[in-house]
Coordinates of C-alpha atoms in Angstrom, one line a residue:
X262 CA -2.9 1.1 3.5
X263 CA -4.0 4.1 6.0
X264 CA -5.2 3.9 9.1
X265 CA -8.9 4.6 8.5
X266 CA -12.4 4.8 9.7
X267 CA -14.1 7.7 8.8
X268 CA -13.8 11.1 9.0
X269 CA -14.5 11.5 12.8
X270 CA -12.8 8.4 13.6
X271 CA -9.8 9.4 12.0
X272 CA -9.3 12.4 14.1
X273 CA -9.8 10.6 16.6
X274 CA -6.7 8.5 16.0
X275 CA -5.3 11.0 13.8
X276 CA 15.1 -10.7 -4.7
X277 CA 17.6 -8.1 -5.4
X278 CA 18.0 -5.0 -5.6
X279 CA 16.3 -3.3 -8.7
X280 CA 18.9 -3.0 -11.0
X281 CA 20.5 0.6 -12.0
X282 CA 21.2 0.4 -15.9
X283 CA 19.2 2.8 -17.4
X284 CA 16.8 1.2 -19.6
X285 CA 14.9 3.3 -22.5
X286 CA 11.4 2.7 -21.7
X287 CA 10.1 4.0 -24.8
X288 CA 11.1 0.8 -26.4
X289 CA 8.6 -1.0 -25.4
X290 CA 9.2 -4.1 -27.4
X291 CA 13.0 -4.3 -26.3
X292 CA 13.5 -7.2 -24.0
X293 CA 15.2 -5.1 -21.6
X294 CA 12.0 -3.8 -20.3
X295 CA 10.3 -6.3 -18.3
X296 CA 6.6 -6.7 -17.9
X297 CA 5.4 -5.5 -14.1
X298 CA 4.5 -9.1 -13.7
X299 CA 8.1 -10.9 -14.6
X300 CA 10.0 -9.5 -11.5
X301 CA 8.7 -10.4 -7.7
X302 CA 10.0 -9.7 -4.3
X303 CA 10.0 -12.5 -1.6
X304 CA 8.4 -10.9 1.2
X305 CA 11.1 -10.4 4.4
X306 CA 11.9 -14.1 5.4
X307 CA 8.3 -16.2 4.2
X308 CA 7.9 -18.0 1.0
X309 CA 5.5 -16.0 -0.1
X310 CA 6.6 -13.9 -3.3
X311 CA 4.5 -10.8 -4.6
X312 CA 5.1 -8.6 -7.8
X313 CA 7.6 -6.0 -7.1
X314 CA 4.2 -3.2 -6.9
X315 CA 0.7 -4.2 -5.8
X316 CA -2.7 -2.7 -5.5
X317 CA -4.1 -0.8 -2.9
X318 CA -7.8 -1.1 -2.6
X319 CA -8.6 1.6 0.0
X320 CA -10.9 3.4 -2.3
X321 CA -13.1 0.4 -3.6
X322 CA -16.4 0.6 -1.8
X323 CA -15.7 3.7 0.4
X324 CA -17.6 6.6 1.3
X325 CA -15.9 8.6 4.2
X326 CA -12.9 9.5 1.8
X327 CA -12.7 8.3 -1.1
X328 CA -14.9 8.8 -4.3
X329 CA -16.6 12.3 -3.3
X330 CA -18.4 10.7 -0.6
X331 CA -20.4 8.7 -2.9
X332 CA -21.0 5.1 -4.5
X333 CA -23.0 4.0 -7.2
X334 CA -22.3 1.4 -10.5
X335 CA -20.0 3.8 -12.4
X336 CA -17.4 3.4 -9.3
X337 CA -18.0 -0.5 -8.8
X338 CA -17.3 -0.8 -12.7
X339 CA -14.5 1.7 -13.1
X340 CA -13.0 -0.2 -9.6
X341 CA -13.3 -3.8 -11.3
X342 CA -11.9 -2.2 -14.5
X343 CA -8.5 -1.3 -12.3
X344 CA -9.0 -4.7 -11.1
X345 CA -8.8 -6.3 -14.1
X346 CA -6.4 -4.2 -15.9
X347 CA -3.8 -4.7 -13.0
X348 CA -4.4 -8.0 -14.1
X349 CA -3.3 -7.7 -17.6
X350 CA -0.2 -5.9 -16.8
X351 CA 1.0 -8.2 -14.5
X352 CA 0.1 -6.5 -11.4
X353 CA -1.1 -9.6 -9.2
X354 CA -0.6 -8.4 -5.7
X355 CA -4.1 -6.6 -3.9
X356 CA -4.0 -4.9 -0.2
X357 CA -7.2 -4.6 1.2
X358 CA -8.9 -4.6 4.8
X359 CA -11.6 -5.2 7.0
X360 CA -12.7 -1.8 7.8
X361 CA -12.4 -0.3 3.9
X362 CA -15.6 0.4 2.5
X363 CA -17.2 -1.5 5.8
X364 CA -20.1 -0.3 7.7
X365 CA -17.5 0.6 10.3
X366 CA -15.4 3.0 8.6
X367 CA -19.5 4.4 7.3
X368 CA -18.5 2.8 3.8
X369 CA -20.8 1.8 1.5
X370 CA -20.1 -1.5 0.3
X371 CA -16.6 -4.1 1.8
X372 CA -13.7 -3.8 -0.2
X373 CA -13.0 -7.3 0.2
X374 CA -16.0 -8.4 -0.7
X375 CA -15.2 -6.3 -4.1
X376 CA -12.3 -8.1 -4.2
X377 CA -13.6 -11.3 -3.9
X378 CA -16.1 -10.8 -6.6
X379 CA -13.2 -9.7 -8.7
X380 CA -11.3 -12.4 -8.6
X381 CA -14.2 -15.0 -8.4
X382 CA -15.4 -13.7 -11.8
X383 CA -11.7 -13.1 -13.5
X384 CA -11.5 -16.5 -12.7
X385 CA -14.2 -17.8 -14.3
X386 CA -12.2 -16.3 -17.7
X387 CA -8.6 -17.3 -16.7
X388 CA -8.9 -20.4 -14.3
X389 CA -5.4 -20.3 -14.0
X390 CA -4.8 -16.7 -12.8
X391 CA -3.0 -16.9 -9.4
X392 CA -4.2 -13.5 -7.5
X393 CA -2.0 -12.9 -3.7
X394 CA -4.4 -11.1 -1.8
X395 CA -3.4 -9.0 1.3
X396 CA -5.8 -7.7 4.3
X397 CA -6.3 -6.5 7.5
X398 CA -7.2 -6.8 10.7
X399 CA -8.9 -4.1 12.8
X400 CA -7.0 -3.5 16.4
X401 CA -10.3 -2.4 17.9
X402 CA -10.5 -1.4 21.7
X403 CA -13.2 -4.3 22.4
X404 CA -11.4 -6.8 20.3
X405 CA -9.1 -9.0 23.1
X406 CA -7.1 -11.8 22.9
X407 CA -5.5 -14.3 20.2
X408 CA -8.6 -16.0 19.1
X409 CA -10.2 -12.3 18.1
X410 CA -7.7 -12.4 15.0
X411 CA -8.7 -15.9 13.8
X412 CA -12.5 -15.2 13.7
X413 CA -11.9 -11.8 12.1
X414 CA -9.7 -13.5 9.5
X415 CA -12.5 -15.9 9.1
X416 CA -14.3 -13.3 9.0
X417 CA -12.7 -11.5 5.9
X418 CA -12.4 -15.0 4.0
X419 CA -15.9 -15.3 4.0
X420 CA -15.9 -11.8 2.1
X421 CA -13.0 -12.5 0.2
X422 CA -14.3 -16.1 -1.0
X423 CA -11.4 -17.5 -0.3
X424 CA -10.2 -20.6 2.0
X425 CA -6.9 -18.7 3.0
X426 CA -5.3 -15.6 2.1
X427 CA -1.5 -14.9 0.8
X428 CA -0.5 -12.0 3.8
X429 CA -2.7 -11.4 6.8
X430 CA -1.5 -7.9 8.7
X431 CA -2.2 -6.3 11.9
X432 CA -3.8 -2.9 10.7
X433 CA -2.4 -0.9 13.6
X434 CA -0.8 -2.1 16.4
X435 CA -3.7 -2.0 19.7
X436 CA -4.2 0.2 22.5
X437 CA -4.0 -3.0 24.6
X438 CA -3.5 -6.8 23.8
X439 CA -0.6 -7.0 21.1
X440 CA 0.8 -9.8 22.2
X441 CA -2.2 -11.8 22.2
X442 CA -2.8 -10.5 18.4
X443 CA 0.9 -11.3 17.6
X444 CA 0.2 -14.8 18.9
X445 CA -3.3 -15.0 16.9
X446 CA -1.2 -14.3 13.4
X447 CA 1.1 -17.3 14.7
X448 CA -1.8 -19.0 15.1
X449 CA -3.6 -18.4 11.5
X450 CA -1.2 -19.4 10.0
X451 CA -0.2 -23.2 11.5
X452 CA -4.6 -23.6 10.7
X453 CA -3.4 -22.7 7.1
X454 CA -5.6 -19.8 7.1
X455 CA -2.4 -17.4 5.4
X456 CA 0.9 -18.1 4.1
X457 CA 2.4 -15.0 5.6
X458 CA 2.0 -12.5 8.2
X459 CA 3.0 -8.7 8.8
X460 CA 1.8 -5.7 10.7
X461 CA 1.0 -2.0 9.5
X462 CA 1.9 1.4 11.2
X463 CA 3.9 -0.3 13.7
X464 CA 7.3 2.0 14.9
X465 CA 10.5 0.6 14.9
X466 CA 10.2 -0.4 18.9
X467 CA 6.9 -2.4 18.4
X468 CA 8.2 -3.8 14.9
X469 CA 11.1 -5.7 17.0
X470 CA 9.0 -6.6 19.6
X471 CA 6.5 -8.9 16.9
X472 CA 9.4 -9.6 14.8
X473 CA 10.9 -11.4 18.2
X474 CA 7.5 -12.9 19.1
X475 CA 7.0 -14.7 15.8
X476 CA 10.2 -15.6 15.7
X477 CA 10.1 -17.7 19.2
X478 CA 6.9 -19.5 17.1
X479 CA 9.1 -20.4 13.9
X480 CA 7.3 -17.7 12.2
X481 CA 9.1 -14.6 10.4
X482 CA 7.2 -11.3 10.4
X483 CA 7.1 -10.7 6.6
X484 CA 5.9 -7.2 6.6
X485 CA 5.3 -3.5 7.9
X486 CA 3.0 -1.7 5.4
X487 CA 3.4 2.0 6.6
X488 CA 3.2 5.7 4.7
X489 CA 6.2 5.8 2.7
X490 CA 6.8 8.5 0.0
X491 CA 9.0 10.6 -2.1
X492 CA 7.8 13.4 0.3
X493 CA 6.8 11.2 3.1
X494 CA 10.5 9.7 4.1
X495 CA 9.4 9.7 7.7
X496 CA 10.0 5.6 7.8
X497 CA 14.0 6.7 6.8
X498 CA 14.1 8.8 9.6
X499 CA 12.1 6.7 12.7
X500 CA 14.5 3.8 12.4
X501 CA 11.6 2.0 10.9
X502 CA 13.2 1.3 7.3
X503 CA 16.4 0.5 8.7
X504 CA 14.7 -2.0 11.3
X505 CA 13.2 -3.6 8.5
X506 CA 16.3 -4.0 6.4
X507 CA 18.1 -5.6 9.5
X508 CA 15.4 -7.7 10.4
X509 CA 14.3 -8.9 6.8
X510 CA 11.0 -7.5 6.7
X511 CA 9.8 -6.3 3.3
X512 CA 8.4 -2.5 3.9
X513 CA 5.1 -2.3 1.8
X514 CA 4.7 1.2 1.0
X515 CA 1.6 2.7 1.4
X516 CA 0.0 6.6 -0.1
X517 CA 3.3 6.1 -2.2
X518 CA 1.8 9.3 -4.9
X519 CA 1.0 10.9 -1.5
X520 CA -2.7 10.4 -2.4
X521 CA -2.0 12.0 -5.6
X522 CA -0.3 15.1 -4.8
X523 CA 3.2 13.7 -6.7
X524 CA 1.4 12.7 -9.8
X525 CA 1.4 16.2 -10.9
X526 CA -2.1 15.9 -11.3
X527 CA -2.9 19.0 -8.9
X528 CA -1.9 22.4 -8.8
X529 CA -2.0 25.4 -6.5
X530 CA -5.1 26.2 -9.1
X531 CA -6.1 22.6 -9.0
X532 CA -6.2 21.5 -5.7
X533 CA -7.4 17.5 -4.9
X534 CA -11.4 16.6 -3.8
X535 CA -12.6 15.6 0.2
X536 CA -9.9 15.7 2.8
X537 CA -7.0 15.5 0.6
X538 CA -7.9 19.3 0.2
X539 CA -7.6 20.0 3.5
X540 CA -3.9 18.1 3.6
X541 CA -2.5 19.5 -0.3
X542 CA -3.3 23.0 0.2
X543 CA -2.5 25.5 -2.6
X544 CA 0.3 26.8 -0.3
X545 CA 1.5 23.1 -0.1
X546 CA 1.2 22.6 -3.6
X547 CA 3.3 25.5 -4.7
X548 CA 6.3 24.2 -2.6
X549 CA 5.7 21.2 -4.3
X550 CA 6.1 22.2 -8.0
X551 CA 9.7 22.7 -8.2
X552 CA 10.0 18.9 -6.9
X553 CA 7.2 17.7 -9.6
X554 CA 8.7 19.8 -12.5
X555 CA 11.9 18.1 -12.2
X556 CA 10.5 14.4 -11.5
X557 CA 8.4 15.5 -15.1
X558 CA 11.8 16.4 -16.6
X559 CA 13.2 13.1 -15.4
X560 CA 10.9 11.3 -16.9
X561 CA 10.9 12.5 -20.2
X562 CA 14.5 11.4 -20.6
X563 CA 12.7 7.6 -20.0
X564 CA 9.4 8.3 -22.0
X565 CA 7.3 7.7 -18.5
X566 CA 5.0 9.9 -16.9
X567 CA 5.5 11.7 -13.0
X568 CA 3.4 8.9 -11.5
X569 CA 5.6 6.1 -13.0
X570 CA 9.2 8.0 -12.0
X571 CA 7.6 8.1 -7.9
X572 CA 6.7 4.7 -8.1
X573 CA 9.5 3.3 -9.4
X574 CA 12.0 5.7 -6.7
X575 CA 10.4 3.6 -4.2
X576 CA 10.8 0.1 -6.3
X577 CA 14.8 1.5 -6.1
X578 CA 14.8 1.4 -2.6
X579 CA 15.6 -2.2 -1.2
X580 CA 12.9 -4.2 0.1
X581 CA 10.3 -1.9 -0.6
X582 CA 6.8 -2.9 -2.4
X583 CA 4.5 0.1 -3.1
X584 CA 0.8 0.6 -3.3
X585 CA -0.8 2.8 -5.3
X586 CA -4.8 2.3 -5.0
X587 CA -6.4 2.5 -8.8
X588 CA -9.7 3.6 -9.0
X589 CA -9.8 2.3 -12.9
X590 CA -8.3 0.6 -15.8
X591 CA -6.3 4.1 -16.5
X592 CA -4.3 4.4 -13.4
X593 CA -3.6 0.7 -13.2
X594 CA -2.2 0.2 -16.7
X595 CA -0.1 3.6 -15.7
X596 CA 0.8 1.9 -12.5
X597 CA 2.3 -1.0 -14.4
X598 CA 4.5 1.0 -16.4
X599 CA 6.7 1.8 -13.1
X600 CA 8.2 -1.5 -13.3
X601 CA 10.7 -3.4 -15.8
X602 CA 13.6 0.3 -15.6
X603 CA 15.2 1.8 -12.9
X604 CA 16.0 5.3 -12.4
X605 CA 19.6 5.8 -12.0
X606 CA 21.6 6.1 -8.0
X607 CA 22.2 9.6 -8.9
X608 CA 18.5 10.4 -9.7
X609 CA 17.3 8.8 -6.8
X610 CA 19.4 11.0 -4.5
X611 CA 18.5 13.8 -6.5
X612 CA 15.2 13.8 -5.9
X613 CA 15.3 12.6 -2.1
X614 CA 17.3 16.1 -1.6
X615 CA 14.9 18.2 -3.7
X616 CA 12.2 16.7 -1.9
X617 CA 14.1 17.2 1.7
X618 CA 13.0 20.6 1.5
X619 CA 9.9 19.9 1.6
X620 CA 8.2 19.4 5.4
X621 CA 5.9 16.1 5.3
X622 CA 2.4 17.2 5.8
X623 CA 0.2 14.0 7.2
X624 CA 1.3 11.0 9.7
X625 CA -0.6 8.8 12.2
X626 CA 0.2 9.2 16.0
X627 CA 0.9 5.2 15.8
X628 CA 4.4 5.8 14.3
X629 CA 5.4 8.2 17.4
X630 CA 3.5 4.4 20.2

């Protein structure tokens, strides 16, 4: 997921392919629609295999830009609601990270602790429910040398209640010291702390240069979880998404609704809450509805809402997992319904042109390190 912090902080940084039958998804008993949980991706060259969309847990626990700047028991219930109705459609695969909802990022309560208490009470329900968790670890100026990424790892297991996690990432790559990070993901995972290991926000230069490090350990680089969306195609354009497809590295797609701004949820009228005002203006959002009224039109011709079509233009793309974060049992059970159909080749390139028009409006100065 993003690069975040805070508010302040942030500024301070500022398988196959899917197939392309068209399937009618209003036929929701038809065996040709598959259940979000039936299809999963291997990521890039591990073992480690993930449902074809995950989770994004950003949100849970955070205060500096998420939930209105507040967090109280509604949140933590709606949050373990998404949780558990991700679970029930299939969805298995959870992103979080050190720094969401941490005292660092001025949050109010870990997101992998939530996490962990998720899955620690789902399981007392369904013993066998297997859950691949994915976090993070902070590139933080102080933070030097190999053996910094092990303790943090231990670190977030400790939150996470868990002896070892599925996908350990670099959350951004470091001012200083990446090689000595690079070599402490090497080295997490021959302690059998993770099965697989990736990187986030990393541009295509840095992306070969871990990919090559790992590799002179026996390791593959799995990952690069970056800012990918209909109207954020900067990853096409940076060589990033090609590296990845060279390479073997499964992109994980992070924002992929653009924080909301694709689910045709807002309007020029009905702009979103906290920052994301500040980023989807009303003069951004009126470029944007010619783009969301013909992803609604698209839609309707597979009985699926505007969220479901963006989510599943990105499952169309090779190699790509997205992310959505669900703040409740709503938006995860919508989530879900982005897998198991595939829009056609000729919609896909449809809306990439219709959305070419459009000029991206947020990034990270890591993609341009």
């Amino acid at each position: 997921m993003a690069l975040h912090f805070s508010s302040a902080c942030f500024s301070a940084l500022t398988l196959s392919k899917v197939p392309t039958v068209r399937a009618v998804a209003s036929d929701q008993s038809s065996t040709a629609v598959k259940t979000a949980g039936e299809e999963k991706l291997k990521l890039g060259g591990s073992e480690l295999k993930v449902t074809r969309l995950g989770i994004g847990a950003w949100s849970w626990g955070d205060t500096s830009y998420w939930n209105n700047f507040d967090w109280d028991d509604r949140k933590l219930k709606a949050a373990k609601s998404a949780f558990d109705a991700s679970i029930d459609s299939g969805i298995t695969f959870f992103d979080t990270a050190e720094v969401y909802g941490s005292k660092m990022s001025l949050g109010a309560i870990s997101s992998e602790t939530l996490l962990g208490r998720f899955i620690e009470e789902r399981k007392v329900k369904n013993p066998e429910v297997e859950v691949a968790v994915a976090t993070k670890y902070a590139a933080l100026p102080w933070r030097l040398g190999r053996e910094s990424v092990v303790s943090a790892l231990k670190d977030s297991l400790y939150r996470l209640g868990l002896s070892s996690v599925d996908l350990y990432q670099l959350h951004w790559p470091g001012i200083w010291g990446n090689e000595g990070y690079i070599d402490g993901l090497a080295d997490a995972v021959e302690q059998g702390l993770v099965k697989a290991v990736g990187v986030s926000n990393y541009s295509e230069k840095r992306l070969r240069s871990a990919y090559d490090q790992l590799k002179k350990r026996g390791i593959p680089l799995a990952s690069n979880q970056v800012n990918y969306s209909l109207i954020y195609r900067i990853p096409e354009e940076n060589g990033v998404k090609s590296a990845c497809e060279e390479l073997g590295i499964t992109l994980i797609a992070y924002s992929p609704l653009a924080q909301g701004a694709l689910t045709g949820k807002y309007t020029p009228n009905n702009t979103p809450s906290g920052p994301r005002g500040r980023i989807y203006t009303p003069e951004f959002l009126t470029k944007l509805q010619p783009l969301i009224n013909r992803i609604r039109e698209i839609g309707q011709g597979y009985g699926k809402t505007p969220t479901q079509v963006v989510l599943n233009w990105l499952i169309a793309q090779d190699n790509v997992v997205p992310i959505p974060g669900a703040r409740n049992a709503e938006q995860a059970t919508e989530f879900a319904g982005a897998v198991g159909w595939s829009l056609t080749n000729e919609e896909v390139e449809e809306l990439r042109s219709i959305a070419s028009e459009i000029k991206p409006v947020i990034g990270f100065p890591v993609e341009k390190l």
